[in-house]
Short mmCIF file of C-alpha atoms in Angstrom, two decimals:
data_model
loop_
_atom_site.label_atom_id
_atom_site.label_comp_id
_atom_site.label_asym_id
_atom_site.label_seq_id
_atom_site.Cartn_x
_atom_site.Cartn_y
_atom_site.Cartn_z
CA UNK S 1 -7.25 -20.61 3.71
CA UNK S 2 -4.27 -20.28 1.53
CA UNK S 3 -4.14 -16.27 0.19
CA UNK S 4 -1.89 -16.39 -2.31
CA UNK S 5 -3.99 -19.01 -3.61
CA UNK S 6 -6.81 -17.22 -3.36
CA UNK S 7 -4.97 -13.89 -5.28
CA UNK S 8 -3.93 -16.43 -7.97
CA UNK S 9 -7.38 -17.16 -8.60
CA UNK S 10 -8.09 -13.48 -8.79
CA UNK S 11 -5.43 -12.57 -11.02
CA UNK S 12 -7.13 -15.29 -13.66
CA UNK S 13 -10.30 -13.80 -13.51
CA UNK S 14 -8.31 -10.93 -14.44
CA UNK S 15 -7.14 -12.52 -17.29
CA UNK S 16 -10.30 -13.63 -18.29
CA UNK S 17 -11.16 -10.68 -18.76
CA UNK S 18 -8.77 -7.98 -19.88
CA UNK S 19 -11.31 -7.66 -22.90
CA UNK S 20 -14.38 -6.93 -20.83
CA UNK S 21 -15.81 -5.40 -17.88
CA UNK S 22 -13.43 -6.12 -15.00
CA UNK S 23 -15.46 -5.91 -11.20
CA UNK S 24 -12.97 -5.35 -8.61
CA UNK S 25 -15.77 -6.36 -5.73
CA UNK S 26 -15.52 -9.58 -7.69
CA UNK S 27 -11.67 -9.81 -7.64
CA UNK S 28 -11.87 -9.34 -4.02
CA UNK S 29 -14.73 -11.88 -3.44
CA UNK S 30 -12.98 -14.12 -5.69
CA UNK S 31 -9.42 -13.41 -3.43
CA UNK S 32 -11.74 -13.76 -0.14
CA UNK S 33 -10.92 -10.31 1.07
CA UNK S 34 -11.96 -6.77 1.02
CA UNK S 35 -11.04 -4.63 -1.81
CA UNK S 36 -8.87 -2.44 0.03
CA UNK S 37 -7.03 -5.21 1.63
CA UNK S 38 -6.55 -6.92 -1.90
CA UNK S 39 -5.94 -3.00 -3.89
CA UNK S 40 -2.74 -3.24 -0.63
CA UNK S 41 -2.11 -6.57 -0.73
CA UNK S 42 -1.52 -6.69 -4.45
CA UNK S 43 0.72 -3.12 -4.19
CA UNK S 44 3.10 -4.96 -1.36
CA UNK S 45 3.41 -8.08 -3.08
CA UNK S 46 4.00 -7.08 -7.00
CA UNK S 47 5.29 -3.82 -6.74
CA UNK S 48 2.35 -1.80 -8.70
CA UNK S 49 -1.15 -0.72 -8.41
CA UNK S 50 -3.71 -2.95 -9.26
CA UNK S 51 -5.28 -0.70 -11.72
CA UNK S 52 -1.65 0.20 -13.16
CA UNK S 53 -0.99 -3.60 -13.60
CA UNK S 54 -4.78 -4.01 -15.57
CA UNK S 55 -3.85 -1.35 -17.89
CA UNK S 56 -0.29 -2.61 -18.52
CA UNK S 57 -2.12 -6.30 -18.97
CA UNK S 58 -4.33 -4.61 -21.63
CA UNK S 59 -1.85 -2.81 -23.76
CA UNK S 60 0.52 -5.97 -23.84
CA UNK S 61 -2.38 -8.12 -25.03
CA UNK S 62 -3.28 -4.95 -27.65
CA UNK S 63 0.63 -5.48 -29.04
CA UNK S 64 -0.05 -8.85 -29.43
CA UNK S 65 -3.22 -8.17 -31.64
CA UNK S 66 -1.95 -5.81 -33.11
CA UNK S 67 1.34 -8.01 -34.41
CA UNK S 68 -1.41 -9.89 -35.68
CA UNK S 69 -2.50 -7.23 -38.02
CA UNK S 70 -5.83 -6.34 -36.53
CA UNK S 71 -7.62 -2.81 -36.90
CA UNK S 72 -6.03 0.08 -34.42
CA UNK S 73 -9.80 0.62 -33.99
CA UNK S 74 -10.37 -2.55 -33.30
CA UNK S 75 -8.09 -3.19 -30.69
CA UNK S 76 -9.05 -0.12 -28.71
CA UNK S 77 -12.10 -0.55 -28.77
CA UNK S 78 -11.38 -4.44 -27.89
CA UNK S 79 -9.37 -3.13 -24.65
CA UNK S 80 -12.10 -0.32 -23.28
CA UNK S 81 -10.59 2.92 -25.51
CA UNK S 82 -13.12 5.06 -26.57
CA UNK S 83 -10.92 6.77 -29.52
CA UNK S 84 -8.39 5.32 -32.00
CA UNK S 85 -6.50 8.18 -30.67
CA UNK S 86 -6.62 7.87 -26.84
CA UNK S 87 -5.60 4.22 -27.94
CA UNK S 88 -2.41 5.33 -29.50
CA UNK S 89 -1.93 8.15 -26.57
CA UNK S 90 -2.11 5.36 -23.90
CA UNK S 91 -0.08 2.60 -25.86
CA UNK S 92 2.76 5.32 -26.99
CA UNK S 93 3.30 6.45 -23.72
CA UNK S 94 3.61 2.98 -22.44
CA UNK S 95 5.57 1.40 -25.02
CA UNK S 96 7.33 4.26 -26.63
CA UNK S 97 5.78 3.26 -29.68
CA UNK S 98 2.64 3.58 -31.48
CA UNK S 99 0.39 1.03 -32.58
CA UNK S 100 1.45 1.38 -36.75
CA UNK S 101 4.72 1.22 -35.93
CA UNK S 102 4.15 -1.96 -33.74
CA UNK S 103 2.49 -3.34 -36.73
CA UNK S 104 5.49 -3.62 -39.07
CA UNK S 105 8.05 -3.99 -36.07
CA UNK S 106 9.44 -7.70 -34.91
CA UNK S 107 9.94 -6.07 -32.35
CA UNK S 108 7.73 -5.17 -29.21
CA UNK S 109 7.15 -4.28 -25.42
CA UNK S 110 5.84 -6.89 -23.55
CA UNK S 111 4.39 -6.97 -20.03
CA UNK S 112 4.24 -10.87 -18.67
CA UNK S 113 1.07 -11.86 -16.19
CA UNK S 114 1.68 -12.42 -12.46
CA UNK S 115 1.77 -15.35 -10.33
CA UNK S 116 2.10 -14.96 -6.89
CA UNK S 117 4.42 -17.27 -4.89
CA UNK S 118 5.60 -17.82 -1.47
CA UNK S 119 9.36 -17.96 -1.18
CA UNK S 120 10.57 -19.03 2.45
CA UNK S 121 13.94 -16.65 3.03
CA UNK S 122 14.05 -16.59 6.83
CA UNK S 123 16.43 -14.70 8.92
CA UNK S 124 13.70 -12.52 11.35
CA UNK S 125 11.73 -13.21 14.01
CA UNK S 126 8.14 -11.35 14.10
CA UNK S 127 6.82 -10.23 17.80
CA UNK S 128 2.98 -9.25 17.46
CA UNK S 129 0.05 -9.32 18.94
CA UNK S 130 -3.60 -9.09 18.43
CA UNK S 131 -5.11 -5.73 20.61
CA UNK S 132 -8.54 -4.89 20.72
CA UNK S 133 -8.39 -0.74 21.23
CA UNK S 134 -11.70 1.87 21.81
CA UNK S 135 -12.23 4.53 19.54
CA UNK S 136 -9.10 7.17 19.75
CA UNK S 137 -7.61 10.68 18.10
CA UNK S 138 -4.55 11.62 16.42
CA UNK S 139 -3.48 14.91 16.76
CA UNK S 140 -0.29 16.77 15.80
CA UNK S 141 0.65 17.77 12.28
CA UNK S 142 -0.44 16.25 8.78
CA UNK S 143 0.99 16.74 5.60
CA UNK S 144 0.86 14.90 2.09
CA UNK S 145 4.48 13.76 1.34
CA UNK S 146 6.15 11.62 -0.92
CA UNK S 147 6.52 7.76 -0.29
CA UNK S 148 10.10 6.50 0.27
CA UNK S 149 11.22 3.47 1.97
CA UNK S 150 14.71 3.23 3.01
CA UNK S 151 16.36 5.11 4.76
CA UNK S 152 14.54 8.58 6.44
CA UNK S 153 12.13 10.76 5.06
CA UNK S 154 13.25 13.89 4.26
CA UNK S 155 9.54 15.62 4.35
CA UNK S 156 8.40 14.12 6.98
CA UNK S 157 11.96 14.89 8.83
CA UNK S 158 11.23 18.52 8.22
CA UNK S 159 7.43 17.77 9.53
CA UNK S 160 9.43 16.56 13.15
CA UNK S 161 11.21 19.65 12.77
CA UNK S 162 9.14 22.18 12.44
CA UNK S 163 6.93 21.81 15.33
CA UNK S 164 7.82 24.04 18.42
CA UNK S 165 8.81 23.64 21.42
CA UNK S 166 5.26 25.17 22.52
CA UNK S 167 3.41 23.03 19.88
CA UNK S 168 5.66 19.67 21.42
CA UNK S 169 4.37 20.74 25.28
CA UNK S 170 0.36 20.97 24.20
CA UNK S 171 0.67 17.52 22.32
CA UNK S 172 2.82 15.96 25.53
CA UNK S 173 -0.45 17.34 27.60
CA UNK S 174 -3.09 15.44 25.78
CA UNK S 175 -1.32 12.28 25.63
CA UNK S 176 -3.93 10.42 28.27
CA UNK S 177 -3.19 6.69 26.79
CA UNK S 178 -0.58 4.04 27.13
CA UNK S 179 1.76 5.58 24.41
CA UNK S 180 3.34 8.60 25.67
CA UNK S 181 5.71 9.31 23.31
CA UNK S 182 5.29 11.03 19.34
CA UNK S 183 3.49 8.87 17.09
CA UNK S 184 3.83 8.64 12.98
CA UNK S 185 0.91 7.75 11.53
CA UNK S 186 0.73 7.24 7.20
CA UNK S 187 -2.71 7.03 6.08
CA UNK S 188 -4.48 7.55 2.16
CA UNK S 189 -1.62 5.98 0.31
CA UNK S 190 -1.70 6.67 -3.23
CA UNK S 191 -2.47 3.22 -5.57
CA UNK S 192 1.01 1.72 -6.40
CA UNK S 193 2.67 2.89 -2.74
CA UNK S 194 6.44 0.42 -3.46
CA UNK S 195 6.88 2.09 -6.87
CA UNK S 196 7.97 5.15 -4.69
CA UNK S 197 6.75 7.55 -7.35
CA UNK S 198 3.33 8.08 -5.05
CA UNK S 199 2.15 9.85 -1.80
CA UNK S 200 0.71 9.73 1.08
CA UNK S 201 -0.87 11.52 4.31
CA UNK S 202 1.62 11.60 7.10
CA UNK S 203 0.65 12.84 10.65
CA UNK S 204 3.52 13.69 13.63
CA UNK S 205 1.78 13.86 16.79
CA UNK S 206 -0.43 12.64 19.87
CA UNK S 207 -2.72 9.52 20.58
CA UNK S 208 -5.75 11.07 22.72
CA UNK S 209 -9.14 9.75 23.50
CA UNK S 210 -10.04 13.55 25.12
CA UNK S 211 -12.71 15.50 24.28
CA UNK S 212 -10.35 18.77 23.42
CA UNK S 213 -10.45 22.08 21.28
CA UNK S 214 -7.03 21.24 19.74
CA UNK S 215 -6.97 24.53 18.31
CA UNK S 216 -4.75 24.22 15.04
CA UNK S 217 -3.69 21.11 14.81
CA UNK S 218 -5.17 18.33 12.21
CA UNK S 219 -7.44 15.58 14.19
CA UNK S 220 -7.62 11.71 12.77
CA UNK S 221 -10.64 10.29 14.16
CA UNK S 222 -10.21 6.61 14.97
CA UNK S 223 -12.58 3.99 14.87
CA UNK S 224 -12.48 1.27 17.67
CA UNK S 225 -11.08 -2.05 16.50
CA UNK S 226 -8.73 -4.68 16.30
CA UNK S 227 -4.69 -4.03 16.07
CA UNK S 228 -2.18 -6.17 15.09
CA UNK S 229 0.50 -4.50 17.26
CA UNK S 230 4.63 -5.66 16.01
CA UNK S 231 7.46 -4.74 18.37
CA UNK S 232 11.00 -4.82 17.68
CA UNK S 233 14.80 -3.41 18.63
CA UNK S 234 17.84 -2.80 16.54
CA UNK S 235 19.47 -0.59 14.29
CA UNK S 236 17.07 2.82 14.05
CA UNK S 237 15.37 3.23 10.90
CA UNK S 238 16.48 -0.35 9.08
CA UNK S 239 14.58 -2.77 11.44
CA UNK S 240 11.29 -0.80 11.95
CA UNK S 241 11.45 -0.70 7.68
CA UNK S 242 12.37 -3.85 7.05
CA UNK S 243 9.75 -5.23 9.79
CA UNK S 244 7.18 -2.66 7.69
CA UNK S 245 8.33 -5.34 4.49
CA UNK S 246 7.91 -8.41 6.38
CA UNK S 247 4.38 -7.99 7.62
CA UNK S 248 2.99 -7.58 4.31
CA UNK S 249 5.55 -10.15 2.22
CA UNK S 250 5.29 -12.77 4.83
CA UNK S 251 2.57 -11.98 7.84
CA UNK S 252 -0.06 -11.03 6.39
CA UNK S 253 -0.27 -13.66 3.49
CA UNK S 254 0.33 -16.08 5.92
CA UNK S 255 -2.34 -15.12 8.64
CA UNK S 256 -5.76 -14.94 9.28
CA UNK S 257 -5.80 -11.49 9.32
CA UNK S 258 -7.17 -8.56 6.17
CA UNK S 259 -6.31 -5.10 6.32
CA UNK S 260 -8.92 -2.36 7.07
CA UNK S 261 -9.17 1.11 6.00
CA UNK S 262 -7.16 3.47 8.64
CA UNK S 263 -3.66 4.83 9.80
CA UNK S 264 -0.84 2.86 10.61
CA UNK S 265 1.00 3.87 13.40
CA UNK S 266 4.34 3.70 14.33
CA UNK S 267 6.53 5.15 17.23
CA UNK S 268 9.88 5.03 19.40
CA UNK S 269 11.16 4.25 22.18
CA UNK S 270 14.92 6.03 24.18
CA UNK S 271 16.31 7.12 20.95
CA UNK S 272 19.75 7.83 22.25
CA UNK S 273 21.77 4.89 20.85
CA UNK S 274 20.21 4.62 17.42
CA UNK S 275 21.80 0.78 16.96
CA UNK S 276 19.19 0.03 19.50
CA UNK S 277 15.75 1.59 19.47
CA UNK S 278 12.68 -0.04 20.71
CA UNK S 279 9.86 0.80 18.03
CA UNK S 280 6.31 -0.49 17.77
CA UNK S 281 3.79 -0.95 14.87
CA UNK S 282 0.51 -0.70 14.63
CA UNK S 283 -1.72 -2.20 11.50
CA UNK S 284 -5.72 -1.73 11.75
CA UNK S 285 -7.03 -5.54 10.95
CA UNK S 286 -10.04 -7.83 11.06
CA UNK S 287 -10.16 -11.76 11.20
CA UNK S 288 -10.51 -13.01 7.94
CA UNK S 289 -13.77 -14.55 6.99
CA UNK S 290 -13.53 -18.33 6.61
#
């Protein structure tokens, strides 16, 4: 099954109807994925929500009409405005003009349609492998913070540093898995996550499959399921972000896997010579459906 195909297909029935109603469960059937894996998917690949790319579609197509000397009315009503005036809000904020002045203007603001392509560029290896894993916990500390991707995070930096050495023992205690080191795990990313204008929910902690009272720290139930589990060494944090890039520019399209809701986890290995740190990631998946 080729994906970006598939998306292509989706982003015409897009097309087809910036006008009208637009179903997202039919986008996704259309892509041959769940929404959420198409709503990420999409975000990875082009930069920008899915819904932020829609109404950026929509206004475009009203400048056009608009050019063409059709009612304001008209074309807001045309593009799913309920007002004239919510029509000129929207279209002024995005173009920085307002629909008169578009009118009797050669000039406009223009926002092209998408095509997704595959461009080979080469130049890293990818170590994964599929895990099946029961039911487990996060625990530690969770916070909302900004998205950013290069180079650290400040927030969650301060997150790392503000949990005591008391708070550090407790979570070392409950660690009963496999992984025995601090996790990071990002979860409910804000639509639009690589504009790095959005948020999301950012947890430093434990993975635990006890049955604890863990008092006051926040608890991320997780499902058992399949894993696609990455591993990598180099330079600490360029390769585990640009690995983070690669699975969703290249693996993922390429693959028989879809994403499913949950956290994805990440952690470190001897972080004494940061030129070479052994880090793992971990990306909740299913087998596509052929």
């Amino acid at each position: 099954m080729d994906m970006l195909k598939d998306m292509n297909e989706a982003l015409r029935y897009i097309e087809d109807h910036l006008d009208g109603e637009i179903d997202f469960s039919k986008i996704a059937a259309i892509a041959g994925v769940s929404e959420f894996h198409f709503r990420k998917m999409f975000s990875y690949l082009s930069g920008m929500g899915l819904s932020s790319y829609i109404r950026s579609r929509r206004l475009s197509q009203a400048a056009i009409d608009l050019q063409r000397e059709q009612r304001v009315l008209d074309v807001a009503v045309k593009y799913g405005y309920d007002s004239a005036d919510g029509f000129s809000r929207a279209f002024r904020e995005w173009s920085g003009m307002s629909p008169s002045e578009v009118k009797n203007s050669d000039r406009f603001k223009a926002f092209p349609r998408l095509t997704f392509q595959l461009t080979i560029q080469g130049g890293m290896d990818m170590e994964y492998r599929i895990a099946e894993k029961d039911a487990f916990k996060l625990v530690g500390i969770k916070k909302r913070v900004p998205i950013v991707f290069e180079g650290p995070n400040p927030e969650i930096m301060k997150m790392a540093q503000s949990i005591t050495a008391e708070q550090r023992g407790q979570l070392q205690q409950w660690r009963n898995t496999d992984v025995q080191t601090v996790v990071n795990a990002s979860l409910n990313f804000d639509d639009g996550r690589l504009e790095e204008k959005g948020q999301l929910d950012h947890l430093v902690g434990s993975i635990t499959t006890l049955e604890a009272n863990f008092e006051a720290f926040d608890v991320v139930e997780v499902p058992a399921g399949s894993w696609a589990i990455f591993s990598m060494e180099g330079p600490f944090p360029q390769q585990l972000q640009d690995t983070w890039g690669k699975i969703f520019s290249d693996w993922l399209p390429s693959s028989n896997y879809e994403l499913i809701e949950g956290p994805e986890i990440s952690f470190n290995g001897d972080m004494s010579d940061l030129q070479k740190i052994y880090s793992e990631i971990w990306i909740p998946v299913k087998k596509r459906q052929e």
